[in-house]
mmCIF file of C-alpha atoms in Angstrom:
data_model
loop_
_atom_site.group_PDB
_atom_site.id
_atom_site.type_symbol
_atom_site.label_atom_id
_atom_site.label_comp_id
_atom_site.label_asym_id
_atom_site.label_seq_id
_atom_site.Cartn_x
_atom_site.Cartn_y
_atom_site.Cartn_z
ATOM 1 C CA UNK A 4 18.504 -17.609 3.249
ATOM 2 C CA UNK A 5 14.784 -16.399 2.167
ATOM 3 C CA UNK A 6 13.060 -13.381 2.196
ATOM 4 C CA UNK A 7 11.880 -13.633 5.299
ATOM 5 C CA UNK A 8 15.310 -14.578 7.261
ATOM 6 C CA UNK A 9 16.817 -11.470 5.546
ATOM 7 C CA UNK A 10 13.996 -9.372 7.075
ATOM 8 C CA UNK A 11 14.254 -11.157 10.598
ATOM 9 C CA UNK A 12 18.046 -10.146 10.494
ATOM 10 C CA UNK A 13 17.476 -6.519 9.788
ATOM 11 C CA UNK A 14 14.592 -6.123 12.531
ATOM 12 C CA UNK A 15 17.068 -7.740 14.560
ATOM 13 C CA UNK A 16 19.237 -4.314 13.427
ATOM 14 C CA UNK A 17 16.850 -1.768 13.660
ATOM 15 C CA UNK A 18 16.002 -2.959 17.135
ATOM 16 C CA UNK A 19 19.202 -2.383 18.578
ATOM 17 C CA UNK A 20 20.141 0.715 16.491
ATOM 18 C CA UNK A 21 19.125 3.971 18.554
ATOM 19 C CA UNK A 22 18.074 6.041 15.110
ATOM 20 C CA UNK A 23 15.393 3.574 14.666
ATOM 21 C CA UNK A 24 14.003 3.938 18.322
ATOM 22 C CA UNK A 25 14.831 8.095 18.465
ATOM 23 C CA UNK A 26 12.158 8.320 14.877
ATOM 24 C CA UNK A 27 9.933 6.267 15.876
ATOM 25 C CA UNK A 28 9.833 8.000 19.522
ATOM 26 C CA UNK A 29 9.674 11.166 17.767
ATOM 27 C CA UNK A 30 7.054 10.141 15.408
ATOM 28 C CA UNK A 31 4.951 8.715 17.649
ATOM 29 C CA UNK A 32 5.271 11.839 19.860
ATOM 30 C CA UNK A 33 4.317 14.400 16.797
ATOM 31 C CA UNK A 34 1.346 11.951 15.859
ATOM 32 C CA UNK A 35 0.053 12.122 19.622
ATOM 33 C CA UNK A 36 0.074 16.071 19.811
ATOM 34 C CA UNK A 37 -1.474 15.728 16.089
ATOM 35 C CA UNK A 38 -4.199 13.804 17.617
ATOM 36 C CA UNK A 39 -4.965 16.176 20.583
ATOM 37 C CA UNK A 40 -4.748 19.070 18.634
ATOM 38 C CA UNK A 41 -7.464 17.642 16.344
ATOM 39 C CA UNK A 42 -9.534 17.005 19.235
ATOM 40 C CA UNK A 43 -9.364 19.420 20.796
ATOM 41 C CA UNK A 44 -10.690 21.604 17.914
ATOM 42 C CA UNK A 45 -13.764 19.008 17.319
ATOM 43 C CA UNK A 46 -14.756 19.660 20.646
ATOM 44 C CA UNK A 47 -14.303 23.339 20.375
ATOM 45 C CA UNK A 48 -16.357 23.512 17.052
ATOM 46 C CA UNK A 49 -19.255 21.251 18.646
ATOM 47 C CA UNK A 50 -21.353 23.929 19.241
ATOM 48 C CA UNK A 51 -21.425 25.312 15.711
ATOM 49 C CA UNK A 52 -22.007 21.742 14.352
ATOM 50 C CA UNK A 53 -24.977 20.155 13.770
ATOM 51 C CA UNK A 54 -25.631 16.745 16.224
ATOM 52 C CA UNK A 55 -23.615 15.530 19.273
ATOM 53 C CA UNK A 56 -19.712 14.922 19.363
ATOM 54 C CA UNK A 57 -20.474 10.752 18.225
ATOM 55 C CA UNK A 58 -20.646 9.385 14.972
ATOM 56 C CA UNK A 59 -19.368 9.849 11.397
ATOM 57 C CA UNK A 60 -18.356 13.499 12.444
ATOM 58 C CA UNK A 61 -15.535 12.535 14.363
ATOM 59 C CA UNK A 62 -14.480 10.152 11.889
ATOM 60 C CA UNK A 63 -14.199 12.416 9.178
ATOM 61 C CA UNK A 64 -13.089 15.490 11.017
ATOM 62 C CA UNK A 65 -10.345 13.818 13.360
ATOM 63 C CA UNK A 66 -9.462 10.499 12.624
ATOM 64 C CA UNK A 67 -9.097 10.803 8.451
ATOM 65 C CA UNK A 68 -7.023 13.891 8.821
ATOM 66 C CA UNK A 69 -4.837 12.342 11.212
ATOM 67 C CA UNK A 70 -4.282 9.329 9.122
ATOM 68 C CA UNK A 71 -3.289 11.893 6.409
ATOM 69 C CA UNK A 72 -0.918 13.449 8.767
ATOM 70 C CA UNK A 73 1.142 10.019 9.457
ATOM 71 C CA UNK A 74 0.958 9.250 5.438
ATOM 72 C CA UNK A 75 2.975 13.071 5.087
ATOM 73 C CA UNK A 76 4.929 12.152 8.383
ATOM 74 C CA UNK A 77 5.801 9.043 6.316
ATOM 75 C CA UNK A 78 7.096 11.590 3.428
ATOM 76 C CA UNK A 79 9.767 11.926 5.607
ATOM 77 C CA UNK A 80 10.211 8.844 7.710
ATOM 78 C CA UNK A 81 10.179 6.261 5.114
ATOM 79 C CA UNK A 82 13.491 7.840 3.167
ATOM 80 C CA UNK A 83 15.239 7.927 6.745
ATOM 81 C CA UNK A 84 14.040 4.318 7.218
ATOM 82 C CA UNK A 85 15.070 2.769 4.134
ATOM 83 C CA UNK A 86 18.544 4.885 2.833
ATOM 84 C CA UNK A 87 20.425 2.477 4.595
ATOM 85 C CA UNK A 88 18.753 -0.283 3.646
ATOM 86 C CA UNK A 89 20.825 -1.527 0.915
ATOM 87 C CA UNK A 90 23.394 1.934 -0.018
ATOM 88 C CA UNK A 91 24.562 1.387 3.100
ATOM 89 C CA UNK A 92 24.678 -2.729 3.177
ATOM 90 C CA UNK A 93 26.725 -2.296 -0.240
ATOM 91 C CA UNK A 94 29.112 0.778 1.335
ATOM 92 C CA UNK A 95 29.755 -1.596 4.250
ATOM 93 C CA UNK A 96 29.573 -4.879 1.729
ATOM 94 C CA UNK A 97 27.315 -6.583 2.895
ATOM 95 C CA UNK A 98 25.527 -6.980 0.273
ATOM 96 C CA UNK A 99 28.476 -8.590 -1.450
ATOM 97 C CA UNK A 100 28.564 -11.182 1.754
ATOM 98 C CA UNK A 101 24.987 -11.689 1.115
ATOM 99 C CA UNK A 102 25.335 -12.636 -2.272
ATOM 100 C CA UNK A 103 28.052 -14.572 -1.189
ATOM 101 C CA UNK A 104 26.077 -17.027 0.897
ATOM 102 C CA UNK A 105 23.873 -17.588 -2.387
ATOM 103 C CA UNK A 106 20.712 -15.067 -1.264
ATOM 104 C CA UNK A 107 18.940 -14.290 -4.414
ATOM 105 C CA UNK A 108 18.653 -10.158 -5.822
ATOM 106 C CA UNK A 109 15.025 -11.074 -4.737
ATOM 107 C CA UNK A 110 15.095 -12.471 -1.476
ATOM 108 C CA UNK A 111 17.503 -9.408 -0.149
ATOM 109 C CA UNK A 112 15.216 -6.663 -1.712
ATOM 110 C CA UNK A 113 12.059 -8.452 -0.601
ATOM 111 C CA UNK A 114 13.773 -9.170 3.132
ATOM 112 C CA UNK A 115 14.479 -5.565 3.229
ATOM 113 C CA UNK A 116 11.296 -3.869 2.045
ATOM 114 C CA UNK A 117 9.597 -6.629 4.416
ATOM 115 C CA UNK A 118 11.799 -5.376 7.457
ATOM 116 C CA UNK A 119 11.339 -1.303 7.053
ATOM 117 C CA UNK A 120 7.559 -1.847 6.319
ATOM 118 C CA UNK A 121 6.887 -3.627 9.159
ATOM 119 C CA UNK A 122 8.693 -0.881 11.024
ATOM 120 C CA UNK A 123 6.484 1.533 9.630
ATOM 121 C CA UNK A 124 3.337 -0.614 9.861
ATOM 122 C CA UNK A 125 3.902 -0.653 14.029
ATOM 123 C CA UNK A 126 4.670 2.834 14.251
ATOM 124 C CA UNK A 127 0.689 3.011 12.403
ATOM 125 C CA UNK A 128 -0.538 0.482 14.599
ATOM 126 C CA UNK A 129 0.294 2.221 17.381
ATOM 127 C CA UNK A 130 -0.788 5.774 15.496
ATOM 128 C CA UNK A 131 -4.495 4.133 14.881
ATOM 129 C CA UNK A 132 -4.910 3.289 18.979
ATOM 130 C CA UNK A 133 -4.875 6.951 19.909
ATOM 131 C CA UNK A 134 -8.965 7.128 17.733
ATOM 132 C CA UNK A 135 -9.934 3.513 19.317
ATOM 133 C CA UNK A 136 -9.156 5.029 23.160
ATOM 134 C CA UNK A 137 -11.735 7.302 22.644
ATOM 135 C CA UNK A 138 -14.344 4.607 20.719
ATOM 136 C CA UNK A 139 -15.834 4.407 23.633
ATOM 137 C CA UNK A 140 -17.750 7.787 23.488
ATOM 138 C CA UNK A 141 -16.962 9.052 20.377
ATOM 139 C CA UNK A 142 -18.713 5.850 18.336
ATOM 140 C CA UNK A 143 -16.524 6.190 15.518
ATOM 141 C CA UNK A 144 -17.661 5.021 11.633
ATOM 142 C CA UNK A 145 -16.188 2.235 11.899
ATOM 143 C CA UNK A 146 -16.153 1.876 8.089
ATOM 144 C CA UNK A 147 -14.668 4.947 7.285
ATOM 145 C CA UNK A 148 -12.280 3.837 9.973
ATOM 146 C CA UNK A 149 -11.213 0.595 8.189
ATOM 147 C CA UNK A 150 -10.996 2.405 4.973
ATOM 148 C CA UNK A 151 -8.629 5.131 5.912
ATOM 149 C CA UNK A 152 -6.226 2.457 7.404
ATOM 150 C CA UNK A 153 -6.254 -0.101 4.726
ATOM 151 C CA UNK A 154 -5.695 3.714 2.395
ATOM 152 C CA UNK A 155 -3.287 4.515 4.597
ATOM 153 C CA UNK A 156 -0.872 1.462 5.353
ATOM 154 C CA UNK A 157 -0.891 1.105 1.382
ATOM 155 C CA UNK A 158 0.412 4.207 0.689
ATOM 156 C CA UNK A 159 2.931 3.617 3.386
ATOM 157 C CA UNK A 160 4.303 0.516 1.889
ATOM 158 C CA UNK A 161 4.337 2.627 -1.654
ATOM 159 C CA UNK A 162 6.708 4.758 0.105
ATOM 160 C CA UNK A 163 8.732 2.133 1.540
ATOM 161 C CA UNK A 164 8.867 0.646 -1.629
ATOM 162 C CA UNK A 165 10.143 3.548 -3.248
ATOM 163 C CA UNK A 166 12.558 4.353 -0.558
ATOM 164 C CA UNK A 167 14.100 0.333 -1.208
ATOM 165 C CA UNK A 168 14.321 1.696 -4.815
ATOM 166 C CA UNK A 169 16.102 4.611 -4.445
ATOM 167 C CA UNK A 170 18.787 3.249 -1.864
ATOM 168 C CA UNK A 171 19.080 0.085 -4.222
ATOM 169 C CA UNK A 172 20.292 2.644 -7.468
ATOM 170 C CA UNK A 173 21.939 5.457 -4.859
ATOM 171 C CA UNK A 174 25.859 4.903 -4.192
ATOM 172 C CA UNK A 175 25.295 6.795 -0.893
ATOM 173 C CA UNK A 176 22.804 6.517 1.944
ATOM 174 C CA UNK A 177 22.512 10.398 2.403
ATOM 175 C CA UNK A 178 21.965 9.845 -1.636
ATOM 176 C CA UNK A 179 18.798 7.420 -1.181
ATOM 177 C CA UNK A 180 17.078 9.339 0.956
ATOM 178 C CA UNK A 181 16.941 12.847 -0.922
ATOM 179 C CA UNK A 182 15.896 10.954 -3.764
ATOM 180 C CA UNK A 183 13.085 8.973 -2.284
ATOM 181 C CA UNK A 184 11.971 12.412 -0.266
ATOM 182 C CA UNK A 185 12.305 14.042 -3.567
ATOM 183 C CA UNK A 186 9.968 11.317 -5.147
ATOM 184 C CA UNK A 187 7.358 11.478 -2.675
ATOM 185 C CA UNK A 188 7.110 15.432 -2.257
ATOM 186 C CA UNK A 189 6.699 15.470 -6.317
ATOM 187 C CA UNK A 190 3.528 13.233 -5.709
ATOM 188 C CA UNK A 191 2.316 15.496 -2.566
ATOM 189 C CA UNK A 192 3.098 18.551 -5.644
ATOM 190 C CA UNK A 193 0.937 16.362 -8.390
ATOM 191 C CA UNK A 194 -1.865 16.415 -5.425
ATOM 192 C CA UNK A 195 -1.770 20.222 -4.384
ATOM 193 C CA UNK A 196 -1.925 20.665 -8.325
ATOM 194 C CA UNK A 197 -4.453 18.698 -9.028
ATOM 195 C CA UNK A 198 -6.911 20.267 -6.217
ATOM 196 C CA UNK A 199 -5.849 23.962 -7.592
ATOM 197 C CA UNK A 200 -7.026 22.765 -10.668
ATOM 198 C CA UNK A 201 -10.504 21.352 -8.929
ATOM 199 C CA UNK A 202 -10.055 17.667 -10.257
ATOM 200 C CA UNK A 203 -8.860 14.878 -12.582
ATOM 201 C CA UNK A 204 -5.896 16.125 -14.616
ATOM 202 C CA UNK A 205 -5.652 12.789 -16.709
ATOM 203 C CA UNK A 206 -2.976 10.546 -16.205
ATOM 204 C CA UNK A 207 -1.619 13.501 -14.138
ATOM 205 C CA UNK A 208 -4.217 13.515 -12.019
ATOM 206 C CA UNK A 209 -4.039 9.654 -11.758
ATOM 207 C CA UNK A 210 -0.100 9.835 -10.338
ATOM 208 C CA UNK A 211 -1.486 12.483 -7.627
ATOM 209 C CA UNK A 212 -1.682 10.977 -4.267
ATOM 210 C CA UNK A 213 -4.866 12.672 -3.151
ATOM 211 C CA UNK A 214 -6.441 11.096 -6.142
ATOM 212 C CA UNK A 215 -6.417 8.120 -4.240
ATOM 213 C CA UNK A 216 -6.631 9.084 -0.851
ATOM 214 C CA UNK A 217 -9.305 11.302 -0.478
ATOM 215 C CA UNK A 218 -12.236 8.426 -2.036
ATOM 216 C CA UNK A 219 -10.515 6.228 1.123
ATOM 217 C CA UNK A 220 -10.258 8.995 3.908
ATOM 218 C CA UNK A 221 -13.841 9.381 2.994
ATOM 219 C CA UNK A 222 -14.744 5.462 3.387
ATOM 220 C CA UNK A 223 -15.163 4.365 0.158
ATOM 221 C CA UNK A 224 -12.498 1.946 -0.854
ATOM 222 C CA UNK A 225 -11.978 1.563 -4.841
ATOM 223 C CA UNK A 226 -10.081 -1.235 -6.999
ATOM 224 C CA UNK A 227 -8.619 1.491 -8.995
ATOM 225 C CA UNK A 228 -7.000 3.011 -5.872
ATOM 226 C CA UNK A 229 -6.060 -0.500 -4.786
ATOM 227 C CA UNK A 230 -4.180 -1.024 -7.722
ATOM 228 C CA UNK A 231 -2.458 2.437 -8.113
ATOM 229 C CA UNK A 232 -0.806 1.675 -4.873
ATOM 230 C CA UNK A 233 0.323 -2.027 -5.878
ATOM 231 C CA UNK A 234 1.404 -1.324 -8.922
ATOM 232 C CA UNK A 235 3.428 1.820 -6.819
ATOM 233 C CA UNK A 236 4.884 -1.288 -4.944
ATOM 234 C CA UNK A 237 5.555 -3.625 -7.795
ATOM 235 C CA UNK A 238 7.681 -1.376 -10.104
ATOM 236 C CA UNK A 239 9.467 0.239 -7.676
ATOM 237 C CA UNK A 240 10.880 -3.700 -6.380
ATOM 238 C CA UNK A 241 10.869 -4.934 -9.293
ATOM 239 C CA UNK A 242 13.103 -2.025 -10.681
ATOM 240 C CA UNK A 243 15.202 -2.759 -6.959
ATOM 241 C CA UNK A 244 15.910 -6.016 -7.801
ATOM 242 C CA UNK A 245 17.385 -5.743 -11.402
ATOM 243 C CA UNK A 246 19.635 -3.475 -10.350
ATOM 244 C CA UNK A 247 20.334 -5.926 -7.288
ATOM 245 C CA UNK A 248 20.678 -8.194 -10.054
ATOM 246 C CA UNK A 249 22.797 -6.587 -12.243
ATOM 247 C CA UNK A 250 25.514 -5.853 -9.611
ATOM 248 C CA UNK A 251 25.678 -9.863 -9.367
ATOM 249 C CA UNK A 252 26.327 -10.025 -12.787
ATOM 250 C CA UNK A 253 28.832 -7.665 -13.120
ATOM 251 C CA UNK A 254 30.392 -8.675 -9.587
#
């Protein structure tokens, strides 16, 4: 069984679980409300802003903070979505069944990651359609919109990979969710500390999410930011694969 087969099986399970639908509905409702608040604040600020309610101003004032809100929401959603991925399967003895069927640890981890990421990216696609509804009236800056969307997608992928790694190491789903939440919030606290100090603080600044999100939200996609997110994804998945492979060796 390949990673894609594991992902398809996992997506079917997510599709029939009320938890995923409830979580997705709550997340989309919160994001819709945030978007309406952003548009309302932007329109009320128009008399004090130069220019019309169009151009890059709408993207910078509404769309970029809107995507940032989704990232902040995923700091909570991603641990909840991934907590059952491996820890729950282990408790239900389904991991043992997959291993008995000859599925490799890499296929298991990558399949779980793809399924959870597909769910969160589906929410992101729906979230991204809200600004597009007003595109005919606001004429957004498509370059900045695309850069912000890419950074958001990569950040969500990184948070998902962290959640998968925590689920691989934790004995219980609740512990996995707690660990992933703490890691994500830790990156946010570093982010806040870097902003309070007013800029780069060496390697600590490099670890901060804000360091790599802020340029993209302004419309600048830097290779070092792409590498940052890809490194987090790769490191988390490698650790998870090694953990699952180690369990196979001990089992």
